[in-house]
Coordinates of N, CA, C and O in Angstrom, one line a residue:
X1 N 89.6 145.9 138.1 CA 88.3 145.3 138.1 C 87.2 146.4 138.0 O 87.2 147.4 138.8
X2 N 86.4 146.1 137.1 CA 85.1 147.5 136.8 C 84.5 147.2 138.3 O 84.4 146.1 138.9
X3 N 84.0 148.4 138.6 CA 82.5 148.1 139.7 C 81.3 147.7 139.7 O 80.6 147.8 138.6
X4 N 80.7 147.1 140.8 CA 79.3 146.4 140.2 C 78.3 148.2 140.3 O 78.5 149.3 140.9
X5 N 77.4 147.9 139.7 CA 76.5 149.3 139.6 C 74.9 148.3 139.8 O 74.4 147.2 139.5
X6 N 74.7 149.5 140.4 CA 73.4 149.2 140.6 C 72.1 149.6 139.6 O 72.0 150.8 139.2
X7 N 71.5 149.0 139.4 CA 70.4 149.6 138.1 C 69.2 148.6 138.3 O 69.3 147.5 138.9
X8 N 67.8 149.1 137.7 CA 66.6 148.8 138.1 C 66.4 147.4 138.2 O 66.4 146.8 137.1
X9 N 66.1 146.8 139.4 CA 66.1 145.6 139.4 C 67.2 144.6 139.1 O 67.0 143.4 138.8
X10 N 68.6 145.2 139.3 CA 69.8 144.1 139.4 C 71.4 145.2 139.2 O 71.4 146.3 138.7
X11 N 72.3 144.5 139.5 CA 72.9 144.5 139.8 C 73.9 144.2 138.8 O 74.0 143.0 138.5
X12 N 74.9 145.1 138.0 CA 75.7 145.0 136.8 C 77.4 145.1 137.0 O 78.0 145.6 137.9
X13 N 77.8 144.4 136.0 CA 79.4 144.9 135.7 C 79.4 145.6 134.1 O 78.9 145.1 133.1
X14 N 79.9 146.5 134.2 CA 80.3 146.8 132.9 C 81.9 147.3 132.5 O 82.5 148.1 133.2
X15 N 82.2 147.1 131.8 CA 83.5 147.0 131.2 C 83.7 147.4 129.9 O 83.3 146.7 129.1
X16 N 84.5 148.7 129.4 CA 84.4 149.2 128.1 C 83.4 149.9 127.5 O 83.4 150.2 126.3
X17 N 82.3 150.0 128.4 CA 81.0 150.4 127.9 C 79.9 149.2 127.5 O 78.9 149.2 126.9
X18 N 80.6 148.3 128.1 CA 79.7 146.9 127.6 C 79.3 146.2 128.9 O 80.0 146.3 129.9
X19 N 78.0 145.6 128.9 CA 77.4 145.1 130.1 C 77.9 144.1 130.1 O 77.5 143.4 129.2
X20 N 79.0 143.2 131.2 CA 79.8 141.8 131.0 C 79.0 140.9 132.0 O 79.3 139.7 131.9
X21 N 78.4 141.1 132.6 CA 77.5 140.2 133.8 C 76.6 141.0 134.4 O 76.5 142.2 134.4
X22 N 75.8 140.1 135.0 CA 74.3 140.6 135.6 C 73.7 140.1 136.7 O 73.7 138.8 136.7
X23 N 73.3 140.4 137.3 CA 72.5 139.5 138.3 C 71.1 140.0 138.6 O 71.1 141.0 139.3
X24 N 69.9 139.6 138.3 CA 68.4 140.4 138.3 C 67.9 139.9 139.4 O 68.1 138.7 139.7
X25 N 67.1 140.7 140.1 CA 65.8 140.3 141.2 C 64.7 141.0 140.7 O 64.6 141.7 139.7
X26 N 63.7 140.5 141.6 CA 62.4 140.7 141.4 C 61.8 141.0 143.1 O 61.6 140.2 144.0
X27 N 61.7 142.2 142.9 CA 61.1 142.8 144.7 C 60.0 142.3 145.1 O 59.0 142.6 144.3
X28 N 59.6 141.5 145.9 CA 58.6 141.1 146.9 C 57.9 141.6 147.8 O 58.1 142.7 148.3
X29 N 56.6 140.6 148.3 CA 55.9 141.3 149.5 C 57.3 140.7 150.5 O 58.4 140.2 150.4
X30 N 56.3 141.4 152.0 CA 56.8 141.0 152.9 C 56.5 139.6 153.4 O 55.6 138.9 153.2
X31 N 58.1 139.2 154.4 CA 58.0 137.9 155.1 C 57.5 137.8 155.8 O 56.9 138.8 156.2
X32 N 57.1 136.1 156.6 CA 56.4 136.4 157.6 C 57.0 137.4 158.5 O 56.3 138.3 159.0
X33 N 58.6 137.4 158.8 CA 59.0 138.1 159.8 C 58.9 139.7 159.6 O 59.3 140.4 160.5
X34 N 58.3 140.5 158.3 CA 58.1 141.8 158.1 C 59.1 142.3 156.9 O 58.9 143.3 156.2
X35 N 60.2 141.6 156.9 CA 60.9 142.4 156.0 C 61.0 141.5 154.8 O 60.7 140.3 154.7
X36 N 61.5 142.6 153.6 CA 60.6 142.5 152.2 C 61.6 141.5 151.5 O 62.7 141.5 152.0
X37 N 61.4 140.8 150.6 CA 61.9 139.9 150.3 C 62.0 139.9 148.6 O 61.2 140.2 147.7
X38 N 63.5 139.5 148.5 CA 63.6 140.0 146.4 C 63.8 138.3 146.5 O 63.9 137.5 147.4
X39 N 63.6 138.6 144.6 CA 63.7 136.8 144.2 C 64.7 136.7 143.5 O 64.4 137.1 142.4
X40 N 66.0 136.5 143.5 CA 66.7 136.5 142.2 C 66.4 135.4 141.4 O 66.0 134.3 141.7
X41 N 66.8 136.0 139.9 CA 66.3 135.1 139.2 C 67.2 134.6 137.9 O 67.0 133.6 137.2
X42 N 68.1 135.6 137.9 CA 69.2 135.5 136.8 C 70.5 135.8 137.6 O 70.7 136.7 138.4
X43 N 71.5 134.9 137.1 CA 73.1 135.7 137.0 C 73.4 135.3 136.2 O 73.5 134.1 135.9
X44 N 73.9 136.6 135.1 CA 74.1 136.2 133.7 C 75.8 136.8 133.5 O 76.2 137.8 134.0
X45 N 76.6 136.1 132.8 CA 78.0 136.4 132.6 C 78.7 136.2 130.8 O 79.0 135.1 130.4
X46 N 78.7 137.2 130.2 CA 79.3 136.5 129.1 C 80.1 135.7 129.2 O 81.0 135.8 130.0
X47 N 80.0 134.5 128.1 CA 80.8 133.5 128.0 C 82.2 133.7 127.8 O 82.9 132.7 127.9
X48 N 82.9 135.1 127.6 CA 83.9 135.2 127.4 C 84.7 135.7 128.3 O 85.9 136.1 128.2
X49 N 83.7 135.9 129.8 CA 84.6 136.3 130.8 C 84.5 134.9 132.1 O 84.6 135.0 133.4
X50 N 84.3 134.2 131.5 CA 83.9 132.5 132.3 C 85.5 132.6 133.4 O 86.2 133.6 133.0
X51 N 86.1 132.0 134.4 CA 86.7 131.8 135.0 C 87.4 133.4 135.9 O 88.4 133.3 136.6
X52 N 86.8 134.7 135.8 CA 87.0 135.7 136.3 C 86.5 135.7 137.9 O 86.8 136.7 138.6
X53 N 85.7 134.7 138.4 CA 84.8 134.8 138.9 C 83.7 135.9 138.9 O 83.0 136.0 139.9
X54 N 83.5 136.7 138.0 CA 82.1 137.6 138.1 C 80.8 137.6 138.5 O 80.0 138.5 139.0
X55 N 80.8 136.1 138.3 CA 79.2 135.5 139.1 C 79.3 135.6 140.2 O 78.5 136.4 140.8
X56 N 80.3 135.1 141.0 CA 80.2 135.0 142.6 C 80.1 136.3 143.1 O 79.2 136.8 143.9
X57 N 81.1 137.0 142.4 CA 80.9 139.0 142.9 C 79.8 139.5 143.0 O 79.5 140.2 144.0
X58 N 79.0 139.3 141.8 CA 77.4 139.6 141.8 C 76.7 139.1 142.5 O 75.7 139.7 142.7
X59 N 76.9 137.7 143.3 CA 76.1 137.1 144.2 C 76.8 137.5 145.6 O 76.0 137.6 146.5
X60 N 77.7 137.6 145.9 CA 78.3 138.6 147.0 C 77.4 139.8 147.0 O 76.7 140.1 148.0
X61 N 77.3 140.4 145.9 CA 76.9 142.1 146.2 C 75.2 142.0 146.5 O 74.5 142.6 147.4
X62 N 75.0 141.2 145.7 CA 73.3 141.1 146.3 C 73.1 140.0 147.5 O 71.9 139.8 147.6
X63 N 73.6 139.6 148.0 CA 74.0 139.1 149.5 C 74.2 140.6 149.8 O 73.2 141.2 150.3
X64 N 75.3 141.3 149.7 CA 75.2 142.6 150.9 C 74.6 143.7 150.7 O 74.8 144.7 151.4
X65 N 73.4 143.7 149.4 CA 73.0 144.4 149.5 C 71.3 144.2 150.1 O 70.7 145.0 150.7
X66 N 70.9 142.7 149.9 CA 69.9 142.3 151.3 C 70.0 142.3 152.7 O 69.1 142.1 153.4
X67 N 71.4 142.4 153.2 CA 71.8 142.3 154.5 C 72.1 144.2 154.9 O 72.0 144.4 156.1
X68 N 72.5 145.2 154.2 CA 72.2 146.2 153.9 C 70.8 147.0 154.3 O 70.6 147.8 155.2
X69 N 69.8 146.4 153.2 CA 69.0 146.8 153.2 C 67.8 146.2 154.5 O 66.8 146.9 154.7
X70 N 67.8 145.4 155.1 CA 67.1 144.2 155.5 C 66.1 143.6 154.6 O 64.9 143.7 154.8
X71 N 66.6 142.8 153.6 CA 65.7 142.1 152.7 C 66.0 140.6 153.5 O 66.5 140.2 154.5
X72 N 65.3 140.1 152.5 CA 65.6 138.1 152.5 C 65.7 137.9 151.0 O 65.1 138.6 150.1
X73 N 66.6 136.9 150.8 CA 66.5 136.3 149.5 C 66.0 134.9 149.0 O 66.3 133.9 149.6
X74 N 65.3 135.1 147.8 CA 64.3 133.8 147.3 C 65.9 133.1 146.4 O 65.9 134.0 145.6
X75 N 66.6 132.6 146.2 CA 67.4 132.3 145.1 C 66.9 131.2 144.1 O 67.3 130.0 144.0
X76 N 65.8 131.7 143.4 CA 65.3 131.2 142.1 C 66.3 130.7 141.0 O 66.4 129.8 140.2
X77 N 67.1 131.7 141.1 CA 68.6 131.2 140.3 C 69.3 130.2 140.9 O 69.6 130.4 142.0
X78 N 69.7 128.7 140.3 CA 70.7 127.9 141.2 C 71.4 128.4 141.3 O 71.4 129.0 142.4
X79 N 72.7 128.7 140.5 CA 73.9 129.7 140.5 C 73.6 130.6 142.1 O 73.8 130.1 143.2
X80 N 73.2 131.4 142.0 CA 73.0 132.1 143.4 C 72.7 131.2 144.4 O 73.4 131.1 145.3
X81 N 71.6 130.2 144.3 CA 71.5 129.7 145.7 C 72.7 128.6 145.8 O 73.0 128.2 146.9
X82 N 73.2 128.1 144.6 CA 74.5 127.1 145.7 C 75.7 128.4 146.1 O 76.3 128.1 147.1
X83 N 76.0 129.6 145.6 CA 76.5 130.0 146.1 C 76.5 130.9 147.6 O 77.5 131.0 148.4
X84 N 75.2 131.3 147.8 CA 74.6 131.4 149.1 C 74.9 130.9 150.0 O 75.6 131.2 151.0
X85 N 74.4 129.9 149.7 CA 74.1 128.9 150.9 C 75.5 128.3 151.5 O 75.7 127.7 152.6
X86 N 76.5 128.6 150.6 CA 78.2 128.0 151.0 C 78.7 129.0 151.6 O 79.8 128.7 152.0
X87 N 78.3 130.2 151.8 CA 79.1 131.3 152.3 C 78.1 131.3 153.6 O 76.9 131.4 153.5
X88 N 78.8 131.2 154.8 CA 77.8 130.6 156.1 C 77.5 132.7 156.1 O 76.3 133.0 156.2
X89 N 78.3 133.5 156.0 CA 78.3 135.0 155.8 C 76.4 135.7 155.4 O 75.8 136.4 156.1
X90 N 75.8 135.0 153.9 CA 75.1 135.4 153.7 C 73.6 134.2 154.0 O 72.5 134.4 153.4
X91 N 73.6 133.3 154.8 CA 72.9 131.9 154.8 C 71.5 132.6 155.9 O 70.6 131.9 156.2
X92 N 71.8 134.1 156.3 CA 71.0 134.8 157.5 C 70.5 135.1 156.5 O 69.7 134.2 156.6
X93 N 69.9 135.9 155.2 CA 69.3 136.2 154.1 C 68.9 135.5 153.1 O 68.6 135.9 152.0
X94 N 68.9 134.3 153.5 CA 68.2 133.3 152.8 C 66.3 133.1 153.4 O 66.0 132.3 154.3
X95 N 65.4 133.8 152.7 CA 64.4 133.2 152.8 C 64.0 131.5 153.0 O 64.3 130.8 152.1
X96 N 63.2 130.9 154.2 CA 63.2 129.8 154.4 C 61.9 129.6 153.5 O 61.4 128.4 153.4

């Protein structure tokens, strides 16, 4: 399994030299409670790697990379927020 990498504003797989999935945020002000808050807004996966789970991995990594960092997450993406919200793990980094 390739590693996810980090790059400006999201969070990648690449494979073979080719970008196979993605997941983008968008950095925020701060919450009421002080700490800063991203919005995701995409998780993108080519269609030809459908059933690898790749999506969920990318929505794992930016789950631990807001609980990492002390962020909150907006999940503007459904894909990200139904997956969030089912993992009780990252449901503490959910912006209310």
């Amino acid at each position: 399994m390739a590693e996810i990498k980090h790059g400006n504003n999201e969070f990648y797989i690449e494979e073979n030299g080719k970008v196979i999935g993605r997941i983008q945020y968008v950095p925020g002000g701060a919450g009421k409670d002080g700490k800063e808050i991203i919005t995701v807004t995409h998780t993108l996966v080519d269609e030809d790697q459908n059933g690898r789970g790749l999506g969920k991995k990318l929505v794992y990594r930016i789950g631990d990379f807001a609980k990492e960092e002390q962020k909150l997450i907006i999940p503007a993406c459904s894909f990200a927020k139904k997956v969030l919200e089912r993992k009780e793990e990252y449901r503490d980094v959910l912006a209310e």
